mmCIF file of C-alpha atoms and ligand atoms in Angstrom:
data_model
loop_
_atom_site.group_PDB
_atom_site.id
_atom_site.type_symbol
_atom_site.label_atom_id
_atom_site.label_comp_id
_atom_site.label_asym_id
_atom_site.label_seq_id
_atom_site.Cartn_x
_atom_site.Cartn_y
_atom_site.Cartn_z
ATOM 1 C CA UNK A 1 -57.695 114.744 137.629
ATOM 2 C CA UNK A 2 -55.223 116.882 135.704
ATOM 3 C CA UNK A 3 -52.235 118.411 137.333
ATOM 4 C CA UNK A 4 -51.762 121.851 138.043
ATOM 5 C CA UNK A 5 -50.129 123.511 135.137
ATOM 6 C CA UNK A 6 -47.934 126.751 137.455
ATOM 7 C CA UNK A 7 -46.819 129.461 134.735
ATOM 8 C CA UNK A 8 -44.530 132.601 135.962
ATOM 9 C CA UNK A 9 -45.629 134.980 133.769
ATOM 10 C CA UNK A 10 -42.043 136.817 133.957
ATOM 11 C CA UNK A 11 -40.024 139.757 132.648
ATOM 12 C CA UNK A 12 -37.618 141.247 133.619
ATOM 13 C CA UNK A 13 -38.226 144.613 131.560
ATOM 14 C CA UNK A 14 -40.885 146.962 133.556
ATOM 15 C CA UNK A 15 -44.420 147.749 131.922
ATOM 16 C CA UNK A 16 -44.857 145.216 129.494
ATOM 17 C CA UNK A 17 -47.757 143.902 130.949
ATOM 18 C CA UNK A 18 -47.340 141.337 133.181
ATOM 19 C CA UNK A 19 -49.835 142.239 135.623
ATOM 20 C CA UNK A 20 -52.661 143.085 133.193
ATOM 21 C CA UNK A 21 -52.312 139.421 132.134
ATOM 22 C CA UNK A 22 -52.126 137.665 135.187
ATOM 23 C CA UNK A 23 -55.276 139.522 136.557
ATOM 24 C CA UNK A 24 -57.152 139.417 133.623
ATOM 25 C CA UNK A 25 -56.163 135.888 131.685
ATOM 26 C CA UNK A 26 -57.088 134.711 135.734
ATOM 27 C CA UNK A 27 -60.656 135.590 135.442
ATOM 28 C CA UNK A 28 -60.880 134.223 132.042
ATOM 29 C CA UNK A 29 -59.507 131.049 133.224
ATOM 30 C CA UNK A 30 -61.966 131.369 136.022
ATOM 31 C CA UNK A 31 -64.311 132.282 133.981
ATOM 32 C CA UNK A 32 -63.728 128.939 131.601
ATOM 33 C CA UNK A 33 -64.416 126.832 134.380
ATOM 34 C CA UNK A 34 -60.819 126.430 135.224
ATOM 35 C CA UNK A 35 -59.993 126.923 139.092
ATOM 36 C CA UNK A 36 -57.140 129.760 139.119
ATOM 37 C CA UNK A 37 -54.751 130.725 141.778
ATOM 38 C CA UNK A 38 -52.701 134.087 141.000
ATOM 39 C CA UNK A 39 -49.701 134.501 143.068
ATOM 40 C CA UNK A 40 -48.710 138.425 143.651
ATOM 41 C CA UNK A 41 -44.270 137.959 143.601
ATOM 42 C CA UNK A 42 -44.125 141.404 143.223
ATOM 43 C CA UNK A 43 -43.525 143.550 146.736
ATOM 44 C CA UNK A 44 -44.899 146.594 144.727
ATOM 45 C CA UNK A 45 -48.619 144.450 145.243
ATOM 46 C CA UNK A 46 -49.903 145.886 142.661
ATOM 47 C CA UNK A 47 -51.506 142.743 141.652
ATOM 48 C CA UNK A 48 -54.020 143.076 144.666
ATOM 49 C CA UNK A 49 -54.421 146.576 143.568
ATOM 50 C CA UNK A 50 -55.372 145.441 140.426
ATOM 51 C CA UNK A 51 -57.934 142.880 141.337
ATOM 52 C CA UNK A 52 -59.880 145.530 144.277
ATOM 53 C CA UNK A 53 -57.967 145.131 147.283
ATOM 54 C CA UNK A 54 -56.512 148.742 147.808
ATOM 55 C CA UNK A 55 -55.648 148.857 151.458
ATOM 56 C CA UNK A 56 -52.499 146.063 151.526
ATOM 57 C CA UNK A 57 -53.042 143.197 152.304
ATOM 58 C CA UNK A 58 -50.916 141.825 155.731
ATOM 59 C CA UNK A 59 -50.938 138.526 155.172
ATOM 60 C CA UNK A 60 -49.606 137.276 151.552
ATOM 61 C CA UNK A 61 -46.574 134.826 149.877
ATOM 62 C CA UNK A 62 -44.143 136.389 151.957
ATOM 63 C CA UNK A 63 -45.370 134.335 155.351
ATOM 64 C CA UNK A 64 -44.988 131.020 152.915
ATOM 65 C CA UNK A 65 -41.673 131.757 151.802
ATOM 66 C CA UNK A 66 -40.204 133.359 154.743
ATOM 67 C CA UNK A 67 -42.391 131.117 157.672
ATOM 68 C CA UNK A 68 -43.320 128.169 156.054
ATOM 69 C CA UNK A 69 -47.312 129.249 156.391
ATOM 70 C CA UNK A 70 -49.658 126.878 154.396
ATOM 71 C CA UNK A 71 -50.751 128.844 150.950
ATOM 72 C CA UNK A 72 -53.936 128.150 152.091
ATOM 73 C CA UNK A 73 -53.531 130.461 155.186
ATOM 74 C CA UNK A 74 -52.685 133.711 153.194
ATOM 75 C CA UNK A 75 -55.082 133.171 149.972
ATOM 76 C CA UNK A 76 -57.851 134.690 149.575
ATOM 77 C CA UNK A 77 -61.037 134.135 147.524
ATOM 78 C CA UNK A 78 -61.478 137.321 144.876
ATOM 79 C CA UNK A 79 -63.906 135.681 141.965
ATOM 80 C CA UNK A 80 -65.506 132.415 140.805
ATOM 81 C CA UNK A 81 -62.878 130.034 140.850
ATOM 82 C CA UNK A 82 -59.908 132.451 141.853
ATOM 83 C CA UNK A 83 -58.408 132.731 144.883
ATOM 84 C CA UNK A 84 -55.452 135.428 145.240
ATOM 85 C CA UNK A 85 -51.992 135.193 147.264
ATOM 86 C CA UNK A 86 -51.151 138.710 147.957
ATOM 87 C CA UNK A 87 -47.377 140.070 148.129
ATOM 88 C CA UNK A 88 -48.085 140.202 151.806
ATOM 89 C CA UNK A 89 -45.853 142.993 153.766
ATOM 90 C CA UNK A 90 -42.373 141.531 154.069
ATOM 91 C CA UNK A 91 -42.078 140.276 150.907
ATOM 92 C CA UNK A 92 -38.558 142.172 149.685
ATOM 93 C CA UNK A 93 -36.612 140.463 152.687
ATOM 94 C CA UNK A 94 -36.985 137.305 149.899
ATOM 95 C CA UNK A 95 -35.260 139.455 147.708
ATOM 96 C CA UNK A 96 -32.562 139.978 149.572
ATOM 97 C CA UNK A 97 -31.757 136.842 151.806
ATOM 98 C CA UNK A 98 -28.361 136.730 152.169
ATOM 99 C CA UNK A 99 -28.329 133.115 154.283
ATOM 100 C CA UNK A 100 -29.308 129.562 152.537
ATOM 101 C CA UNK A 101 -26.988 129.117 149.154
ATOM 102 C CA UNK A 102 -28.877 127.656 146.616
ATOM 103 C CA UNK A 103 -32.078 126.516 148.624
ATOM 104 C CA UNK A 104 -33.257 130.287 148.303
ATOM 105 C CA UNK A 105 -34.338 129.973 145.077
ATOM 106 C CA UNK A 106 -36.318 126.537 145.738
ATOM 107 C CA UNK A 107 -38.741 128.085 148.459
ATOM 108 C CA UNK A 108 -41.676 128.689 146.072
ATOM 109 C CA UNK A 109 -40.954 125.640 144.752
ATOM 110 C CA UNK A 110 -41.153 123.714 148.023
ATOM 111 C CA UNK A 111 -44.163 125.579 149.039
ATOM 112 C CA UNK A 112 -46.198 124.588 146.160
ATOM 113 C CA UNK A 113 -45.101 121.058 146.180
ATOM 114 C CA UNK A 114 -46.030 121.088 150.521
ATOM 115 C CA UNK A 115 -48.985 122.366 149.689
ATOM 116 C CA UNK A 116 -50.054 120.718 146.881
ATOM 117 C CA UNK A 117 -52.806 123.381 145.692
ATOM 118 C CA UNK A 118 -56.010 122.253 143.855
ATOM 119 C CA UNK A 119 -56.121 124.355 141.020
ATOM 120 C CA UNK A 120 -55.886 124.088 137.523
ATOM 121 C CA UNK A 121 -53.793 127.127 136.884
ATOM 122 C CA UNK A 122 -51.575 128.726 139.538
ATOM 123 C CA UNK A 123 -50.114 132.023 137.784
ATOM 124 C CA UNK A 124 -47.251 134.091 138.900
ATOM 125 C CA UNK A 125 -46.860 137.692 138.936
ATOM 126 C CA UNK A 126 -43.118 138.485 138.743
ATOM 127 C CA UNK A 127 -41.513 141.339 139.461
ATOM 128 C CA UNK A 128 -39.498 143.746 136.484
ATOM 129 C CA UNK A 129 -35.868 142.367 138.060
ATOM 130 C CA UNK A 130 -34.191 139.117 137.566
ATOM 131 C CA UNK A 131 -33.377 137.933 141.186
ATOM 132 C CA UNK A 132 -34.311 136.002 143.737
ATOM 133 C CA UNK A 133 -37.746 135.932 143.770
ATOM 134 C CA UNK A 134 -38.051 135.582 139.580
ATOM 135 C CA UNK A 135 -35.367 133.003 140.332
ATOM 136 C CA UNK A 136 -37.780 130.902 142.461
ATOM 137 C CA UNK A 137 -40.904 131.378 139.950
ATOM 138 C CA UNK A 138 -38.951 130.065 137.387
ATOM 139 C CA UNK A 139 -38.317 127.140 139.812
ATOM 140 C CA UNK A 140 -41.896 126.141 141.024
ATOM 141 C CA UNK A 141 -43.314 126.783 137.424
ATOM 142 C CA UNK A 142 -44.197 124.105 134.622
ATOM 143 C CA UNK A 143 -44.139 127.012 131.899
ATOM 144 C CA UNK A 144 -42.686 130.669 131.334
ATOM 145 C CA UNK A 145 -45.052 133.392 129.887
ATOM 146 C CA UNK A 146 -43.714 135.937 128.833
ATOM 147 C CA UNK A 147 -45.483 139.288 127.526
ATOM 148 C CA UNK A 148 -43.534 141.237 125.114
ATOM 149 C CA UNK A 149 -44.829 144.625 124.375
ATOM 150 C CA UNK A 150 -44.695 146.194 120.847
ATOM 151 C CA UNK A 151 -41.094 148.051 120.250
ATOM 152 C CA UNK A 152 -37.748 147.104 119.184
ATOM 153 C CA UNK A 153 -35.930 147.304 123.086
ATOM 154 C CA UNK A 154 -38.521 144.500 124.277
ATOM 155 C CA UNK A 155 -37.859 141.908 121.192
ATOM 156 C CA UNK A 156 -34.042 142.477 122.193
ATOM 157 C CA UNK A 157 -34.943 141.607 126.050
ATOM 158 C CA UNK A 158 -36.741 138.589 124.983
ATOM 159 C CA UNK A 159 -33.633 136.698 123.606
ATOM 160 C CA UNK A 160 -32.117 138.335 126.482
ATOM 161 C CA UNK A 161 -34.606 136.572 128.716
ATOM 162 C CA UNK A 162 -34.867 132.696 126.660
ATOM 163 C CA UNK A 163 -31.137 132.723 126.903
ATOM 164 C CA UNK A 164 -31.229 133.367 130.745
ATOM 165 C CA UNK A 165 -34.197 130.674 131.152
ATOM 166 C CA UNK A 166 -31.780 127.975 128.864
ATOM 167 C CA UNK A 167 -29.479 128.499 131.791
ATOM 168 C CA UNK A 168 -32.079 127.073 134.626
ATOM 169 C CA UNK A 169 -32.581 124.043 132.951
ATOM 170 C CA UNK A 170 -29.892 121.638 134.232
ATOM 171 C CA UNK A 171 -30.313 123.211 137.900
ATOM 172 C CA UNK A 172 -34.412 122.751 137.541
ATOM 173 C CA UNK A 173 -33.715 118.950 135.982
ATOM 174 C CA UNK A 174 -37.100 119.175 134.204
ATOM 175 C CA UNK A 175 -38.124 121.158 130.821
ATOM 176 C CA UNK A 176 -39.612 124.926 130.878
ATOM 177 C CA UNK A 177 -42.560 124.980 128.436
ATOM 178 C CA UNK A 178 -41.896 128.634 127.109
ATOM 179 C CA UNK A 179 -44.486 130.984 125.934
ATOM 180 C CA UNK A 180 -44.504 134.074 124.402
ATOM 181 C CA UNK A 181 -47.505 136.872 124.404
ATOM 182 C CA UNK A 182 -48.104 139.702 122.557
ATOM 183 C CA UNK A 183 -48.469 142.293 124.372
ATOM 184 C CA UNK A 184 -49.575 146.287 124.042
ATOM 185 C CA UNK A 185 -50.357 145.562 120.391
ATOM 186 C CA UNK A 186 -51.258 148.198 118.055
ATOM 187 C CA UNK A 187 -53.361 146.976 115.679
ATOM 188 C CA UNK A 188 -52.653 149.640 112.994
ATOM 189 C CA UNK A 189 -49.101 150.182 114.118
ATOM 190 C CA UNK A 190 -46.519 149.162 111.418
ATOM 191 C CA UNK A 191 -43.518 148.595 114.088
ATOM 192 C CA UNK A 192 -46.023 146.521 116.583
ATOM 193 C CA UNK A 193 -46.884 144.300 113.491
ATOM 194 C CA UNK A 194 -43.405 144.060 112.102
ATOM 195 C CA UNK A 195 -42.605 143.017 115.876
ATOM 196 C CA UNK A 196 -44.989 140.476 115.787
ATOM 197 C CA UNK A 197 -43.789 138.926 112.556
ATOM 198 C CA UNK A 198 -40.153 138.516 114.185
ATOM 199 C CA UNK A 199 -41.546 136.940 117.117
ATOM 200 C CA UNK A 200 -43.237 134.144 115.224
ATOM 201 C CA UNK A 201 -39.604 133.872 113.155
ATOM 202 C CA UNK A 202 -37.480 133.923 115.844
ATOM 203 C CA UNK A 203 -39.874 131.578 118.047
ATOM 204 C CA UNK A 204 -41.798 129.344 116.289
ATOM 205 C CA UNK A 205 -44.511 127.121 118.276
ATOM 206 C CA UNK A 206 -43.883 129.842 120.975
ATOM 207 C CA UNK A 207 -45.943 132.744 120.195
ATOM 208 C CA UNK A 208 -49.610 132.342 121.336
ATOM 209 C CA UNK A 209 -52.065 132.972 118.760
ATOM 210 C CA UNK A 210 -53.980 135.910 120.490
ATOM 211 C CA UNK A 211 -52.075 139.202 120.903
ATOM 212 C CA UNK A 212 -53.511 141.776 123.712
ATOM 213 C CA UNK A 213 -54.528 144.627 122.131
ATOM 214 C CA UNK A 214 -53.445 148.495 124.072
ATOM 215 C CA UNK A 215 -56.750 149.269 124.311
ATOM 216 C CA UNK A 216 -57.553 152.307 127.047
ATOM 217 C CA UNK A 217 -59.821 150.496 128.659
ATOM 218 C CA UNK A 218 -57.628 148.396 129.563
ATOM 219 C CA UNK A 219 -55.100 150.713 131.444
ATOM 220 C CA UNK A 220 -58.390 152.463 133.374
ATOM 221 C CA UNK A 221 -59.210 148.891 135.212
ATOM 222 C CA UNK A 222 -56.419 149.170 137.774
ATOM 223 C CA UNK A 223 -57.709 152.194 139.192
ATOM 224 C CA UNK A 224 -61.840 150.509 139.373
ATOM 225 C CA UNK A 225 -60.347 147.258 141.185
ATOM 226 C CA UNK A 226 -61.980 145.433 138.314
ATOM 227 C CA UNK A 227 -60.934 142.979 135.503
ATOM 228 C CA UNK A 228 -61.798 143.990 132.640
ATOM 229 C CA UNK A 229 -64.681 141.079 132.176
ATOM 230 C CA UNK A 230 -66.374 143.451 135.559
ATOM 231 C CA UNK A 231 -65.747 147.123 133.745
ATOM 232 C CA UNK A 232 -66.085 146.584 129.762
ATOM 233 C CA UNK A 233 -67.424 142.985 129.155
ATOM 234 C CA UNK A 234 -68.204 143.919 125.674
ATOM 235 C CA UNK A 235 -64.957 145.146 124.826
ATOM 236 C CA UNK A 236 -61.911 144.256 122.310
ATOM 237 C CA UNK A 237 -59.429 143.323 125.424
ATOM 238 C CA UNK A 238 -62.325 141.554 126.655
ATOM 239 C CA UNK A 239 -62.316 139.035 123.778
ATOM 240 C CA UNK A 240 -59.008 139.242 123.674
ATOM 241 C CA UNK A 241 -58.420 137.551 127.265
ATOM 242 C CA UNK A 242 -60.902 135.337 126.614
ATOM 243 C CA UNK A 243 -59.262 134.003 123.196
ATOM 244 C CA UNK A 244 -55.706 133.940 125.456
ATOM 245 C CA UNK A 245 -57.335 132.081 127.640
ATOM 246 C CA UNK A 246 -58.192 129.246 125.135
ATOM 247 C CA UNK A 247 -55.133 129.517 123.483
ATOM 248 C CA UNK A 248 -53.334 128.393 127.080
ATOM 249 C CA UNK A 249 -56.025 125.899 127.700
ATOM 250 C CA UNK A 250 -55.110 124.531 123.900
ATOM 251 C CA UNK A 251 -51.588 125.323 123.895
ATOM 252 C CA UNK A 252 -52.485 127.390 120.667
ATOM 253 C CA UNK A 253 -48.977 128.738 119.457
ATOM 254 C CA UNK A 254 -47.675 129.733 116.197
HETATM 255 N N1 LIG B 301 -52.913 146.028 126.579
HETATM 256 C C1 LIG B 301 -52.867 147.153 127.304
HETATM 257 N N2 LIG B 301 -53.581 148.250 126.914
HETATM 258 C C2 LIG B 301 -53.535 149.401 127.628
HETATM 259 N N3 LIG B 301 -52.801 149.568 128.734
HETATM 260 C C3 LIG B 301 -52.075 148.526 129.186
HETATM 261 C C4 LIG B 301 -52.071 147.271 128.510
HETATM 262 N N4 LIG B 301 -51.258 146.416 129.195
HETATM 263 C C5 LIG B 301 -50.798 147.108 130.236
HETATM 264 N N5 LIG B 301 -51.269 148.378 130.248
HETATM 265 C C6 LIG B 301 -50.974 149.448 131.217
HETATM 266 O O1 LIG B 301 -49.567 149.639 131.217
HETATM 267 C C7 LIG B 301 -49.063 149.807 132.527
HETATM 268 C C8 LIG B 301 -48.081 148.686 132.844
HETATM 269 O O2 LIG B 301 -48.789 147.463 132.804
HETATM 270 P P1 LIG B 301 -48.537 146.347 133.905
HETATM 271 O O3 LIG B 301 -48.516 146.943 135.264
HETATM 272 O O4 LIG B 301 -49.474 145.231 133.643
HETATM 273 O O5 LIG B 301 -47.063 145.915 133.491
HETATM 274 P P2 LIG B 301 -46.014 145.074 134.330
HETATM 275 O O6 LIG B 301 -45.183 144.351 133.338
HETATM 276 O O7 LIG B 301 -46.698 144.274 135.366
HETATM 277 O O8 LIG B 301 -45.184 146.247 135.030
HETATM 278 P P3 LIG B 301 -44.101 146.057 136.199
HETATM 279 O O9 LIG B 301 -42.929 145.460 135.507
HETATM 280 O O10 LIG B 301 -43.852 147.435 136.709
HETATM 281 O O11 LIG B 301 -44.686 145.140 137.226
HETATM 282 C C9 LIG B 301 -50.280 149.819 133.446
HETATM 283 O O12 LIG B 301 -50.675 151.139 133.648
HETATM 284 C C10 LIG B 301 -51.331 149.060 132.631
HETATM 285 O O13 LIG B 301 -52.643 149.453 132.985
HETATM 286 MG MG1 LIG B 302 -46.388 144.167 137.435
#
């Protein structure tokens, strides 16, 4: 058996995509035959939103980190081979515990380790702030991905964001497989391609092959509960997930 290979998809700039891609690269993974578990870090939820559950859920990661409740307690089953971990109700008190130094930022860590999930991927969803509970993602996780959406103020945030990840490093005592994503990407956009050309400069073996197009489509899923394998299976950003998808299972960067 393979280990379970935990990636925070994290950054800290807002609407970049970081929820598109956990929902969606989930049920691709799923989808491959890979058993997924997506962890919502976010208190906005919107993760559960995104995946059909509209009314919020009570139960979610919040119990684990702030009660020491078994993952398996709060998950739920939401598609072949995916199980979800909502936000849960409580989940900003993480954000703002005052009490336990340094341990604080291990509790996601501990909990995964505790519980030892069966999965193949565990994703999380991070919230658009670096603190506490980005700070424990980047703990508990194997790898960072992290979408970067097609203008000039996200490229500057990513360097922003590798630097602050460099800094981890001696605290986690074990290396951060970094990936980035292309995010938002307009195909006949000059400034999204020129973008895209940095990022493989700047970050060589980083970049994953397949950038996620801004296709409409995309953006109207949310608002069905679906993915967007359940509302356009046909589609561009359909084939795009699933090439992303590969390109994780591969480790396909350029
Ligand atoms: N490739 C895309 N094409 C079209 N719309 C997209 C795409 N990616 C994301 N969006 C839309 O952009 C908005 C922001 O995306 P999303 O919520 O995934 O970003 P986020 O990084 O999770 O934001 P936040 O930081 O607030 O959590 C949403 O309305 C989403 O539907
Ligand atoms: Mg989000």
């Amino acid at each position: 058996m393979t280990a379970v290979r935990c990636i925070a998809v994290i950054n800290q700039k807002g609407g970049v995509g970081k929820t598109t891609i956990v929902a969606n690269l989930g049920h691709a993974l799923g989808l491959a035959g890979k058993r997924v578990m997506v962890v919502d870090l976010d208190p906005q939820g919107q993760l559960s939103t995104s995946l059909g559950i509209f009314r919020p859920p009570v139960h979610g990661i919040d119990e684990v980190l702030l009660e020491q409740k078994p993952l398996e307690a709060v998950a739920v089953h939401t598609r072949e081979n995916m199980t979800l971990v909502p936000a849960g109700r409580r989940l900003m008190e993480v954000e703002h515990l005052n009490d336990g130094g340094t341990a604080r930022a291990w509790l996601l860590d501990k909990a995964m380790k505790r519980d030892a999930p069966e999965q193949d991927f565990v994703l999380f969803d991070c919230p658009p702030a670096s603190g506490l509970l980005s700070a424990n993602a980047v703990m508990a996780a194997d790898e960072v991905l992290i979408p970067v959406s097609g203008d000039y103020l996200a490229l500057n945030g990513v360097a922003h964001l590798l630097a602050t990840l460099k800094k981890f490093e001696p605290i986690r005592r074990r290396a951060l497989q970094q990936w980035v994503v292309v995010s938002r990407f307009h195909t006949r956009r000059r400034l999204s391609r020129e973008i895209r050309e940095k990022l493989l400069k700047h970050f060589p073996q980083k970049v994953l092959a397949t950038p996620v197009r801004e296709v409409a489509a995309l953006a109207e899923c949310p608002a069905a509960g679906r993915t967007i394998f359940e509302y356009r299976r046909s589609s561009n950003s359909a084939q795009d997930f699933y090439q992303l998808a590969q390109d994780l299972i591969e480790r396909r960067a350029i």
